[in-house]
Amino acid sequence: MTESDQPHCDTVCTVRELHHDYGDNAALRGVDFDVLAGQIFALLGPNGSGKTTLFRLLCTLLPIQRGEVRIGGFESGTQPLHVREQIGIVFQSPSLDKKLTVDENIACQGALYGIHGGELQRRRDALLEQLDLTDRRHDRCEVLSGGLKRRVELAKGMLHRPRLLLLDEPSTGLDPAARLNLWTAIRAMADDGIAVLLTTHLLEEADKADRVAIMSQGKLIADGSPHELRSEMGGGIITIVANDVVRAEQMLRDQLGLSPQRLHHQLRLQAESPATLVPALIETLGEEAQSINIGRPSLEDVFIAKTGQAFVA
Amino acid sequence: MNSLSKPIEKQHPERSAMTAPAERAGDGMAAAWMLAKREWVRFFRQRNRVTAAVVQPLLFWVLFGTGLSGAFQSAGELDFLKFFLPGTLALIVLFTAIFSTISVIEDRREGFMQAVLVAPVGRWPVLVGKVMGGAAIAWVQALFFLALVLLIGTAAPGWSLIPLLGLLALVAVAMCALGMIVAWPMESTQGFHAIMMLGLMPMWLLSGTFFPIPALGADASVGQWILGAMMRANPLSYSMVELRRLLFPQIDFSASGFSPSSPVCWAITVIATVLALMLAWRLMSGSRKVDVIV
């Protein structure tokens, strides 16, 4: 969280102290982050972590109750129409009219953003070409595959050249090849200077982003590049499955002075050099240990370490 | 797929910051026009809707008109087939308006509406587009039916055809606005059907379309008083009286029960239309809760 403290000159989206309540339930409890131009920013969180609420607030679909959202220099709370010009949105549930063709859908989007005539033609041709949709442009959207539909959505979202592209769970319902295609397209847009913010509950997807913010219970519990976040976890993660977890935990604490984290029937340890620790573990636990695994830290480990809970998407 | 990584045109972030969206009413009109056009395209791409919209009222008219003609006596010189004609036109308009506005619920559920709601044009193009698009479909359909009727020779309005078309257009707009009022806060089409059967159909039935509005003389029973009062409170009754007058200009209706003057009928129709539009607008610009039903 080094660069987020000072707003950068290329900062496209700034979120400060954002709170949101549904009646008595607090969905967001003070969220802060920045998204820079050219950056892919992933909001990772299990269901119910508040990321959908955050997404809707960023989209201007929900009114801001407390806190501040600034996008492209405009404040969401007071200038939502200006903010809407700055953002392109790809919703999780498709926003295409299935009875219309790809071309007609994009023309619809154009009309909503005041783009028509020759300008619409030019931008549409370029986007369809770029997203490899040119040969499907006269097809009705109801006959397109999930991956193609998502790409048409992307074309719609990009038509007015937003500074911030918002994607809600972009990979949901796509097969691996289509996911890869989508990511190539998203990366190309980020390389072109667009700030991309996406929500996801997929760890491997968040791993591809430039920056990941992990959400849990309405708060950001970690924020940094995937590499930074993993480095915080040390060199590796040791996972011990024991016969009696409570007893095993006690043994590790008393005899080795370690402080393992207990998760269901597992004990987890962060270590700089896990391999050197293993012999001591085997000696101490003896028959008590069923298995001892060493792994490189993943974003899931970061989540578990910060929340003490399993990441259930 | 290498084509995905082709270079994109350079972005122009400064473009959007320059023009204030509020000043660009033209964009709003363009958006409304597009949404209206979309209603048309969707209508004609759903064959069953086209067929249902034309055949159903025709069926109603012929079946009820001929079936009930024996049991029907009291509407001046009109037999039931003629008496029921304005009601059939209203039914066409009502049904089409309902089916056009019910699509708001589908639009929201299928996700299309999300993209519209987050566009910088605001809400009014949604209302204008939906109402104008739906009303235009309803109007043309009513026209189609009317042409058929004129061909058969059931009615011969002559020059009064022009105000007749105007009145039909007005009623179509009012019905679509009413449809929007019902559809906008709804989460499901089932809810809409309930309101339709409990509210919109009785509104149609109680407007002098199906049976004449009872005269409230000294010999009228309590039931007739209640029914008569309800039908007189229904703005659609006034549109129907005027519609009937314009369809059969040769016939004098002044003696046959409820017949307010033409200016009164027009005024009430216009006021009801404006009120329905205003209420729909209020509803749409107000609550944000319904926006996120996805």
Coordinates of C-alpha atoms in Angstrom, one line a residue:
Chain A
M1 CA 0.0 0.0 0.0
T2 CA 2.8 2.4 -0.8
E3 CA 1.6 4.2 -3.9
S4 CA -2.1 4.4 -2.9
D5 CA -1.4 6.9 -0.1
Q6 CA -0.5 9.7 -2.5
P7 CA -2.8 10.3 -5.5
H8 CA -0.7 9.8 -8.6
C9 CA -1.0 12.1 -11.6
D10 CA -2.1 9.1 -13.7
T11 CA -4.7 8.1 -11.2
V12 CA -8.0 7.5 -13.0
C13 CA -10.1 6.3 -10.1
T14 CA -9.8 7.2 -6.5
V15 CA -11.9 5.7 -3.8
R16 CA -11.7 7.0 -0.2
E17 CA -13.4 5.9 3.0
L18 CA -16.3 4.3 1.1
H19 CA -19.1 2.9 3.2
H20 CA -22.4 1.4 2.1
D21 CA -25.2 0.0 4.2
Y22 CA -28.3 -2.0 3.2
G23 CA -30.5 -1.2 6.2
D24 CA -28.6 -2.5 9.2
N25 CA -26.2 -4.6 7.2
A26 CA -22.9 -2.9 6.4
A27 CA -21.8 -4.1 2.9
L28 CA -18.8 -1.8 2.7
R29 CA -16.9 -0.6 5.8
G30 CA -14.4 2.0 4.6
V31 CA -12.7 1.1 1.4
D32 CA -9.7 3.0 -0.1
F33 CA -7.8 2.4 -3.3
D34 CA -6.6 4.0 -6.5
V35 CA -6.5 2.7 -10.0
L36 CA -3.9 4.1 -12.4
A37 CA -4.0 4.5 -16.1
G38 CA -2.7 1.4 -17.9
Q39 CA -3.2 -0.8 -14.9
I40 CA -5.3 -3.9 -14.5
F41 CA -6.7 -3.8 -11.0
A42 CA -8.5 -6.9 -9.7
L43 CA -10.9 -6.9 -6.8
L44 CA -10.7 -10.4 -5.4
G45 CA -13.2 -11.6 -2.9
P46 CA -15.5 -14.4 -2.1
N47 CA -19.3 -14.0 -2.5
G48 CA -20.6 -11.6 0.1
S49 CA -17.4 -9.7 0.5
G50 CA -18.9 -6.5 -0.9
K51 CA -17.3 -6.5 -4.3
T52 CA -20.7 -6.4 -6.1
T53 CA -21.8 -3.4 -4.0
L54 CA -18.5 -1.7 -4.7
F55 CA -18.9 -2.4 -8.4
R56 CA -22.4 -0.9 -8.5
L57 CA -21.2 2.2 -6.6
L58 CA -18.4 2.6 -9.2
C59 CA -21.0 2.1 -12.0
T60 CA -23.2 4.8 -10.5
L61 CA -26.0 2.3 -10.2
L62 CA -26.1 2.8 -6.5
P63 CA -26.0 6.2 -4.8
I64 CA -23.0 7.0 -2.7
Q65 CA -23.9 7.1 1.0
R66 CA -20.6 7.9 2.7
G67 CA -17.1 8.3 1.3
E68 CA -15.8 9.5 -2.0
V69 CA -15.4 8.1 -5.5
R70 CA -13.6 10.2 -8.1
I71 CA -13.3 9.0 -11.6
G72 CA -11.4 11.0 -14.2
G73 CA -11.5 14.0 -12.0
F74 CA -15.3 14.0 -11.4
E75 CA -17.0 13.1 -8.2
S76 CA -19.4 10.3 -8.5
G77 CA -21.7 11.6 -5.8
T78 CA -22.3 15.0 -7.3
Q79 CA -21.5 14.5 -11.0
P80 CA -22.7 11.1 -11.9
L81 CA -23.5 12.0 -15.5
H82 CA -19.9 13.2 -16.0
V83 CA -18.6 10.1 -14.4
R84 CA -20.6 7.9 -16.7
E85 CA -18.8 9.4 -19.7
Q86 CA -15.5 8.3 -18.1
I87 CA -16.5 4.7 -17.5
G88 CA -17.1 1.7 -19.8
I89 CA -18.9 -1.2 -18.1
V90 CA -19.0 -4.9 -18.9
F91 CA -21.7 -6.4 -16.7
Q92 CA -21.7 -9.9 -15.5
S93 CA -25.2 -10.6 -16.9
P94 CA -25.1 -9.6 -20.6
S95 CA -26.4 -6.3 -21.5
L96 CA -26.9 -7.2 -25.1
D97 CA -30.3 -7.2 -26.8
K98 CA -30.5 -10.7 -28.2
K99 CA -32.9 -9.8 -30.9
L100 CA -30.5 -7.3 -32.4
T101 CA -27.4 -7.9 -34.4
V102 CA -23.9 -7.2 -33.1
D103 CA -23.8 -4.0 -35.3
E104 CA -27.2 -2.9 -34.1
N105 CA -26.2 -3.5 -30.4
I106 CA -23.2 -1.3 -30.8
A107 CA -25.2 1.4 -32.6
C108 CA -27.6 1.4 -29.7
Q109 CA -24.7 1.9 -27.3
G110 CA -23.4 4.7 -29.7
A111 CA -26.8 6.5 -29.4
L112 CA -26.6 6.4 -25.6
Y113 CA -23.2 8.0 -25.7
G114 CA -23.9 10.5 -28.5
I115 CA -21.8 8.7 -31.1
H116 CA -23.4 8.4 -34.5
G117 CA -22.8 8.6 -38.3
G118 CA -19.3 8.3 -39.6
E119 CA -17.7 8.4 -36.2
L120 CA -19.8 5.4 -35.1
Q121 CA -18.8 3.6 -38.3
R122 CA -15.1 4.2 -37.7
R123 CA -15.0 3.3 -34.1
R124 CA -17.2 0.2 -34.6
D125 CA -15.1 -1.1 -37.5
A126 CA -11.9 -0.6 -35.5
L127 CA -13.3 -2.3 -32.3
L128 CA -14.8 -5.2 -34.2
E129 CA -11.6 -5.7 -36.0
Q130 CA -9.6 -5.5 -32.8
L131 CA -11.8 -7.9 -31.0
D132 CA -12.0 -10.3 -34.0
L133 CA -15.7 -9.9 -34.4
T134 CA -15.9 -8.5 -37.9
D135 CA -17.2 -11.6 -39.6
R136 CA -20.0 -12.0 -36.9
R137 CA -21.2 -8.4 -37.1
H138 CA -24.5 -9.2 -38.9
D139 CA -25.4 -12.1 -36.6
R140 CA -28.1 -11.7 -34.0
C141 CA -26.6 -11.8 -30.5
E142 CA -28.9 -14.8 -29.5
V143 CA -26.8 -17.1 -31.7
L144 CA -23.4 -16.1 -30.4
S145 CA -21.4 -18.2 -27.9
G146 CA -20.7 -16.9 -24.4
G147 CA -17.2 -15.9 -25.3
L148 CA -18.2 -13.9 -28.4
K149 CA -21.0 -12.2 -26.4
R150 CA -18.6 -11.1 -23.8
R151 CA -16.4 -9.7 -26.5
V152 CA -19.3 -7.8 -28.0
E153 CA -19.9 -6.4 -24.5
L154 CA -16.3 -5.3 -24.4
A155 CA -16.8 -3.6 -27.7
K156 CA -19.9 -1.8 -26.3
G157 CA -18.0 -0.8 -23.2
M158 CA -15.1 0.6 -25.2
L159 CA -17.0 2.4 -27.8
H160 CA -17.0 5.8 -26.1
R161 CA -13.3 5.5 -25.2
P162 CA -13.7 5.5 -21.5
R163 CA -10.7 6.2 -19.2
L164 CA -11.8 3.4 -16.8
L165 CA -13.1 0.1 -17.9
L166 CA -15.1 -1.8 -15.3
L167 CA -15.7 -5.5 -15.6
D168 CA -17.8 -7.6 -13.3
E169 CA -16.6 -11.2 -13.1
P170 CA -15.6 -11.1 -16.8
S171 CA -14.6 -14.8 -17.0
T172 CA -17.8 -16.2 -15.5
G173 CA -19.3 -18.8 -17.9
L174 CA -16.4 -18.8 -20.4
D175 CA -14.4 -21.8 -21.4
P176 CA -10.6 -21.6 -20.9
A177 CA -9.9 -20.6 -24.5
A178 CA -12.4 -17.8 -24.4
R179 CA -11.0 -16.6 -21.1
L180 CA -7.6 -16.4 -22.6
N181 CA -8.9 -14.4 -25.6
L182 CA -10.7 -12.0 -23.3
W183 CA -7.6 -11.5 -21.2
T184 CA -5.5 -10.8 -24.3
A185 CA -8.1 -8.1 -25.3
I186 CA -8.2 -6.6 -21.8
R187 CA -4.4 -6.5 -21.6
A188 CA -4.2 -4.7 -25.0
M189 CA -6.6 -2.1 -23.7
A190 CA -4.6 -1.6 -20.6
D191 CA -1.4 -1.3 -22.7
D192 CA -3.2 1.5 -24.5
G193 CA -3.5 3.5 -21.3
I194 CA -7.0 2.6 -20.1
A195 CA -7.4 1.8 -16.4
V196 CA -9.1 -1.5 -16.0
L197 CA -10.9 -2.6 -12.8
L198 CA -12.4 -6.0 -12.6
T199 CA -14.0 -8.1 -9.9
T200 CA -13.4 -11.7 -9.6
H201 CA -13.7 -14.6 -7.3
L202 CA -11.1 -16.6 -9.2
L203 CA -7.7 -16.7 -7.7
E204 CA -5.9 -17.5 -11.0
E205 CA -7.6 -14.6 -12.7
A206 CA -6.5 -12.2 -10.0
D207 CA -3.0 -13.5 -10.4
K208 CA -2.9 -12.1 -13.9
A209 CA -3.7 -8.5 -12.8
D210 CA -1.1 -5.8 -12.2
R211 CA -2.6 -5.1 -8.8
V212 CA -4.9 -7.1 -6.6
A213 CA -7.1 -5.8 -3.7
I214 CA -8.5 -8.6 -1.6
M215 CA -11.8 -8.0 -0.1
S216 CA -13.4 -9.6 2.9
Q217 CA -16.5 -8.5 4.8
G218 CA -16.7 -5.1 3.3
K219 CA -13.0 -4.2 3.7
L220 CA -9.8 -4.4 1.7
I221 CA -7.6 -6.7 3.6
A222 CA -4.6 -6.6 1.3
D223 CA -3.6 -4.5 -1.7
G224 CA -0.6 -4.8 -3.9
S225 CA 0.8 -6.6 -6.9
P226 CA 0.3 -10.4 -6.8
H227 CA 4.0 -10.8 -6.4
E228 CA 4.2 -8.3 -3.5
L229 CA 1.3 -10.0 -1.8
R230 CA 2.8 -13.4 -2.1
S231 CA 6.2 -12.2 -0.9
E232 CA 4.6 -11.1 2.3
M233 CA 3.9 -14.7 3.0
G234 CA 7.6 -15.6 3.1
G235 CA 9.2 -18.3 1.0
G236 CA 6.6 -20.9 1.4
I237 CA 3.6 -22.3 3.1
I238 CA 3.7 -25.5 5.1
T239 CA 0.3 -27.3 5.5
I240 CA 0.1 -30.0 8.1
V241 CA -2.8 -32.4 8.3
A242 CA -2.8 -33.9 11.8
N243 CA -4.8 -36.6 13.6
D244 CA -5.6 -34.2 16.5
V245 CA -5.2 -30.6 15.3
V246 CA -5.5 -29.1 18.7
R247 CA -2.8 -31.4 20.2
A248 CA -0.5 -30.9 17.2
E249 CA -0.9 -27.1 17.5
Q250 CA 0.0 -27.2 21.1
M251 CA 3.1 -29.3 20.4
L252 CA 4.3 -26.8 17.8
R253 CA 3.7 -23.9 20.1
D254 CA 5.3 -25.5 23.2
Q255 CA 8.2 -27.4 21.6
L256 CA 9.2 -25.3 18.6
G257 CA 7.9 -21.9 19.6
L258 CA 5.9 -21.6 16.3
S259 CA 2.6 -19.9 15.9
P260 CA 0.6 -21.9 13.3
Q261 CA -2.8 -20.9 12.0
R262 CA -5.5 -23.5 12.4
L263 CA -8.0 -23.9 9.6
H264 CA -10.5 -26.8 9.9
H265 CA -8.3 -29.9 10.3
Q266 CA -5.2 -28.2 9.0
L267 CA -2.3 -26.3 10.5
R268 CA -0.6 -23.7 8.3
L269 CA 2.8 -22.1 8.8
Q270 CA 4.5 -19.3 6.9
A271 CA 8.3 -19.8 6.6
E272 CA 11.2 -18.2 4.8
S273 CA 12.8 -21.5 4.0
P274 CA 10.2 -24.2 4.6
A275 CA 12.4 -27.1 3.6
T276 CA 14.7 -26.6 6.6
L277 CA 11.8 -26.6 9.0
V278 CA 10.3 -29.8 7.9
P279 CA 12.7 -32.2 9.6
A280 CA 12.0 -30.5 12.9
L281 CA 8.3 -30.7 12.3
I282 CA 8.5 -34.4 11.6
E283 CA 10.5 -35.1 14.7
T284 CA 8.2 -33.1 16.9
L285 CA 4.9 -34.3 15.6
G286 CA 5.9 -37.9 14.9
E287 CA 2.8 -40.1 14.4
E288 CA 0.5 -37.1 15.0
A289 CA 1.1 -35.8 11.5
Q290 CA -0.7 -37.4 8.6
S291 CA 0.9 -35.3 5.9
I292 CA 3.1 -32.3 5.6
N293 CA 3.0 -30.3 2.4
I294 CA 5.1 -27.4 1.2
G295 CA 3.9 -25.0 -1.4
R296 CA 4.7 -21.6 -2.8
P297 CA 2.4 -18.9 -1.4
S298 CA -0.7 -18.2 -3.5
L299 CA -3.2 -15.5 -3.2
E300 CA -5.4 -18.0 -1.4
D301 CA -2.7 -18.2 1.3
V302 CA -2.7 -14.4 1.5
F303 CA -6.5 -14.5 2.1
I304 CA -6.3 -17.3 4.7
A305 CA -3.4 -15.6 6.5
K306 CA -5.3 -12.3 6.7
T307 CA -8.7 -13.5 7.5
G308 CA -8.2 -16.9 9.2
Q309 CA -10.9 -18.3 6.9
A310 CA -10.8 -20.4 3.8
F311 CA -11.4 -18.7 0.5
V312 CA -14.8 -20.1 -0.5
A313 CA -15.7 -18.5 -3.8
Chain B
M1 CA -5.9 -15.4 -31.8
N2 CA -3.3 -12.8 -32.7
S3 CA -5.7 -10.3 -34.0
L4 CA -6.7 -9.5 -30.4
S5 CA -3.4 -7.8 -29.7
K6 CA -3.7 -5.5 -32.7
P7 CA -2.9 -1.9 -31.7
I8 CA -6.0 0.2 -30.7
E9 CA -6.5 3.8 -31.8
K10 CA -5.1 6.2 -29.3
Q11 CA -7.5 7.3 -26.6
H12 CA -8.7 10.8 -26.2
P13 CA -9.6 11.2 -22.6
E14 CA -9.9 15.0 -22.9
R15 CA -12.8 14.7 -25.3
S16 CA -15.4 13.6 -22.8
A17 CA -14.4 16.1 -20.2
M18 CA -15.1 19.0 -22.5
T19 CA -18.8 18.8 -23.1
A20 CA -21.3 18.9 -20.3
P21 CA -23.8 16.1 -20.7
A22 CA -26.6 18.1 -19.3
E23 CA -26.3 20.5 -22.2
R24 CA -26.6 17.9 -24.8
A25 CA -30.3 17.3 -25.1
G26 CA -29.8 16.3 -28.7
D27 CA -28.0 13.2 -27.5
G28 CA -30.9 12.4 -25.3
M29 CA -33.3 12.7 -28.3
A30 CA -31.0 10.4 -30.3
A31 CA -31.0 7.9 -27.5
A32 CA -34.8 8.1 -27.2
W33 CA -35.1 7.6 -31.0
M34 CA -32.8 4.6 -30.9
L35 CA -34.8 3.0 -28.1
A36 CA -38.0 3.6 -29.9
K37 CA -36.6 2.1 -33.1
R38 CA -35.4 -0.8 -31.1
E39 CA -39.0 -1.5 -30.0
W40 CA -40.0 -1.7 -33.6
V41 CA -37.2 -4.0 -34.7
R42 CA -37.8 -6.3 -31.7
F43 CA -41.6 -6.3 -32.5
F44 CA -41.1 -7.4 -36.1
R45 CA -38.5 -10.0 -35.2
Q46 CA -41.0 -11.7 -32.9
R47 CA -43.5 -13.1 -35.4
N48 CA -45.9 -14.5 -32.7
R49 CA -46.2 -11.0 -31.3
V50 CA -47.2 -9.6 -34.7
T51 CA -49.7 -12.3 -35.3
A52 CA -51.2 -12.2 -31.8
A53 CA -51.6 -8.4 -32.0
V54 CA -53.5 -8.5 -35.2
V55 CA -55.6 -11.7 -34.9
Q56 CA -56.6 -11.5 -31.2
P57 CA -58.7 -8.2 -31.3
L58 CA -60.1 -9.3 -34.7
L59 CA -61.2 -12.5 -33.1
F60 CA -62.6 -10.7 -30.1
W61 CA -64.5 -8.3 -32.3
V62 CA -66.0 -10.9 -34.6
L63 CA -66.9 -13.4 -31.8
F64 CA -68.3 -11.0 -29.3
G65 CA -69.8 -8.7 -31.9
T66 CA -71.8 -11.5 -33.6
G67 CA -72.3 -13.6 -30.5
L68 CA -73.7 -10.8 -28.3
S69 CA -75.6 -8.9 -31.0
G70 CA -78.9 -10.7 -30.1
A71 CA -78.6 -9.9 -26.4
F72 CA -77.8 -6.3 -27.0
Q73 CA -80.3 -3.5 -27.5
S74 CA -79.5 -0.1 -26.1
A75 CA -77.0 2.0 -27.8
G76 CA -78.9 4.2 -30.2
E77 CA -78.9 2.9 -33.7
L78 CA -75.8 0.7 -33.3
D79 CA -75.8 -3.0 -33.3
F80 CA -73.2 -4.7 -31.1
L81 CA -70.6 -5.2 -33.8
K82 CA -70.6 -1.4 -34.3
F83 CA -70.9 -0.6 -30.7
F84 CA -67.9 -2.8 -29.8
L85 CA -65.7 -1.2 -32.6
P86 CA -64.1 1.6 -30.5
G87 CA -63.7 -0.9 -27.7
T88 CA -61.8 -3.2 -30.0
L89 CA -59.6 -0.4 -31.1
A90 CA -58.9 0.5 -27.5
L91 CA -58.2 -3.2 -26.8
I92 CA -55.6 -3.3 -29.6
V93 CA -53.9 -0.2 -28.3
L94 CA -54.1 -1.5 -24.7
F95 CA -52.7 -4.9 -25.4
T96 CA -49.9 -3.6 -27.6
A97 CA -48.9 -1.0 -25.1
I98 CA -48.9 -3.5 -22.4
F99 CA -46.7 -5.9 -24.3
S100 CA -44.3 -3.1 -25.3
T101 CA -43.9 -1.8 -21.8
I102 CA -43.7 -5.3 -20.2
S103 CA -40.5 -5.5 -22.1
V104 CA -39.0 -3.1 -19.5
I105 CA -39.1 -5.9 -17.0
E106 CA -37.4 -8.3 -19.5
D107 CA -34.9 -5.7 -20.4
R108 CA -34.0 -5.3 -16.8
R109 CA -33.8 -9.0 -16.1
E110 CA -31.9 -9.8 -19.3
G111 CA -29.4 -7.0 -18.5
F112 CA -30.0 -4.6 -21.4
M113 CA -31.4 -2.0 -19.1
Q114 CA -28.3 -1.8 -17.0
A115 CA -26.3 -0.5 -19.9
V116 CA -29.0 2.2 -20.6
L117 CA -29.2 3.2 -16.9
V118 CA -25.5 3.9 -16.7
A119 CA -25.3 5.9 -19.9
P120 CA -24.6 9.6 -19.5
V121 CA -28.0 10.6 -21.1
G122 CA -30.0 10.1 -17.9
R123 CA -33.5 8.6 -17.6
W124 CA -35.8 10.5 -19.7
P125 CA -34.8 9.0 -23.0
V126 CA -35.8 5.6 -21.6
L127 CA -39.3 6.9 -20.9
V128 CA -39.6 8.8 -24.2
G129 CA -38.1 5.9 -26.2
K130 CA -40.3 3.2 -24.7
V131 CA -43.5 5.2 -24.7
M132 CA -43.0 6.5 -28.3
G133 CA -41.9 3.2 -29.6
G134 CA -44.7 1.3 -28.0
A135 CA -47.3 3.9 -28.8
A136 CA -46.2 3.9 -32.5
I137 CA -46.6 0.1 -32.7
A138 CA -50.0 0.2 -31.0
W139 CA -51.1 3.1 -33.2
V140 CA -50.1 1.4 -36.5
Q141 CA -51.8 -1.8 -35.4
A142 CA -55.0 0.0 -34.6
L143 CA -54.7 1.7 -38.0
F144 CA -54.3 -1.7 -39.7
F145 CA -57.5 -2.9 -38.0
L146 CA -59.3 0.3 -38.8
A147 CA -58.4 -0.1 -42.5
L148 CA -59.8 -3.6 -42.4
V149 CA -63.0 -2.3 -40.8
L150 CA -63.4 0.5 -43.3
L151 CA -62.9 -2.0 -46.1
I152 CA -65.8 -4.1 -44.8
G153 CA -67.8 -1.0 -44.5
T154 CA -68.8 -1.3 -40.8
A155 CA -67.9 2.3 -40.3
A156 CA -67.5 5.3 -42.6
P157 CA -65.9 8.1 -40.6
G158 CA -65.1 10.4 -43.6
W159 CA -63.2 13.5 -42.6
S160 CA -63.5 12.7 -39.0
L161 CA -60.8 10.1 -39.7
I162 CA -58.1 12.7 -39.1
P163 CA -59.1 13.7 -35.5
L164 CA -59.8 10.0 -35.0
L165 CA -56.2 9.1 -35.8
G166 CA -55.0 11.9 -33.4
L167 CA -57.2 10.6 -30.6
L168 CA -55.9 7.0 -31.1
A169 CA -52.3 8.3 -31.0
L170 CA -53.1 10.1 -27.7
V171 CA -54.7 7.1 -26.2
A172 CA -51.7 4.9 -27.3
V173 CA -49.3 7.3 -25.6
A174 CA -51.4 7.3 -22.4
M175 CA -51.6 3.5 -22.4
C176 CA -47.9 3.1 -22.8
A177 CA -47.2 5.6 -20.0
L178 CA -49.6 3.7 -17.9
G179 CA -47.8 0.5 -18.8
M180 CA -44.5 2.1 -17.7
I181 CA -46.0 3.1 -14.4
V182 CA -47.0 -0.5 -13.8
A183 CA -43.9 -2.2 -15.3
W184 CA -41.1 0.1 -13.9
P185 CA -41.2 -1.0 -10.2
M186 CA -42.0 -4.6 -11.1
E187 CA -39.5 -7.4 -10.5
S188 CA -41.3 -10.0 -12.5
T189 CA -43.7 -10.3 -15.4
Q190 CA -46.1 -12.3 -13.2
G191 CA -46.6 -9.2 -11.1
F192 CA -47.4 -7.3 -14.2
H193 CA -50.0 -9.9 -15.2
A194 CA -51.7 -9.6 -11.8
I195 CA -52.0 -5.8 -12.2
M196 CA -53.1 -6.2 -15.8
M197 CA -56.0 -8.5 -14.8
L198 CA -56.9 -6.5 -11.7
G199 CA -56.4 -3.0 -13.0
L200 CA -56.0 -2.6 -16.7
M201 CA -58.6 -5.0 -18.0
P202 CA -61.3 -3.6 -15.6
M203 CA -60.3 -0.1 -16.7
W204 CA -61.0 -1.2 -20.3
L205 CA -64.2 -3.0 -19.4
L206 CA -65.5 0.0 -17.4
S207 CA -65.0 2.6 -20.1
G208 CA -68.2 1.9 -22.1
T209 CA -66.4 -0.3 -24.5
F210 CA -68.2 -3.6 -23.8
F211 CA -71.5 -2.2 -22.4
P212 CA -73.0 1.3 -22.4
I213 CA -72.4 3.5 -19.4
P214 CA -75.7 3.4 -17.5
A215 CA -77.7 6.6 -17.3
L216 CA -78.1 7.9 -13.8
G217 CA -81.8 8.8 -13.8
A218 CA -84.3 8.7 -10.9
D219 CA -85.1 5.1 -11.7
A220 CA -81.5 3.8 -11.6
S221 CA -80.7 1.2 -9.0
V222 CA -77.9 1.5 -6.4
G223 CA -75.7 -0.9 -8.4
Q224 CA -76.2 1.2 -11.5
W225 CA -75.3 4.3 -9.5
I226 CA -72.0 2.7 -8.4
L227 CA -71.2 1.3 -11.8
G228 CA -72.1 4.6 -13.5
A229 CA -70.0 6.6 -11.1
M230 CA -67.0 4.4 -11.6
M231 CA -67.3 4.5 -15.3
R232 CA -67.7 8.3 -15.3
A233 CA -64.5 8.6 -13.2
N234 CA -62.6 6.5 -15.7
P235 CA -60.8 8.9 -18.1
L236 CA -60.8 6.2 -20.8
S237 CA -64.7 6.5 -20.9
Y238 CA -64.4 10.0 -22.3
S239 CA -61.9 8.9 -25.0
M240 CA -64.3 6.1 -25.9
V241 CA -67.3 8.4 -26.3
E242 CA -65.3 10.7 -28.6
L243 CA -63.8 7.7 -30.5
R244 CA -67.3 6.3 -31.1
R245 CA -68.5 9.8 -32.2
L246 CA -65.7 10.1 -34.7
L247 CA -66.2 6.6 -36.0
F248 CA -69.9 7.1 -36.7
P249 CA -70.3 10.8 -37.4
Q250 CA -73.6 10.2 -39.0
I251 CA -75.2 9.0 -35.8
D252 CA -76.4 11.4 -33.0
F253 CA -75.4 10.0 -29.7
S254 CA -76.6 12.9 -27.5
A255 CA -79.8 11.0 -26.6
S256 CA -78.1 7.7 -25.7
G257 CA -77.1 8.0 -22.1
F258 CA -73.6 9.2 -21.1
S259 CA -72.4 11.7 -23.8
P260 CA -70.1 14.5 -22.6
S261 CA -69.3 17.1 -25.3
S262 CA -66.3 16.7 -27.6
P263 CA -64.1 19.4 -25.9
V264 CA -64.7 17.8 -22.5
C265 CA -63.7 14.4 -24.0
W266 CA -60.5 15.8 -25.6
A267 CA -59.5 17.8 -22.6
I268 CA -59.9 14.8 -20.3
T269 CA -57.9 12.5 -22.7
V270 CA -55.1 15.1 -22.9
I271 CA -55.0 15.7 -19.2
A272 CA -55.0 11.9 -18.4
T273 CA -52.1 11.4 -20.9
V274 CA -50.0 14.2 -19.5
L275 CA -50.7 13.0 -15.9
A276 CA -49.7 9.4 -16.8
L277 CA -46.5 10.6 -18.4
M278 CA -45.6 12.8 -15.5
L279 CA -46.3 10.0 -13.0
A280 CA -44.2 7.6 -15.0
W281 CA -41.4 10.2 -15.1
R282 CA -41.6 10.7 -11.4
L283 CA -41.4 7.0 -10.7
M284 CA -38.5 6.5 -13.0
S285 CA -36.4 9.3 -11.8
G286 CA -37.1 8.5 -8.2
S287 CA -36.3 5.2 -6.6
R288 CA -32.9 3.7 -7.4
K289 CA -33.7 0.4 -5.7
V290 CA -35.3 -1.1 -8.8
D291 CA -32.2 -0.3 -10.8
V292 CA -30.2 -3.2 -9.4
I293 CA -32.7 -6.0 -9.8
V294 CA -30.5 -8.2 -11.9

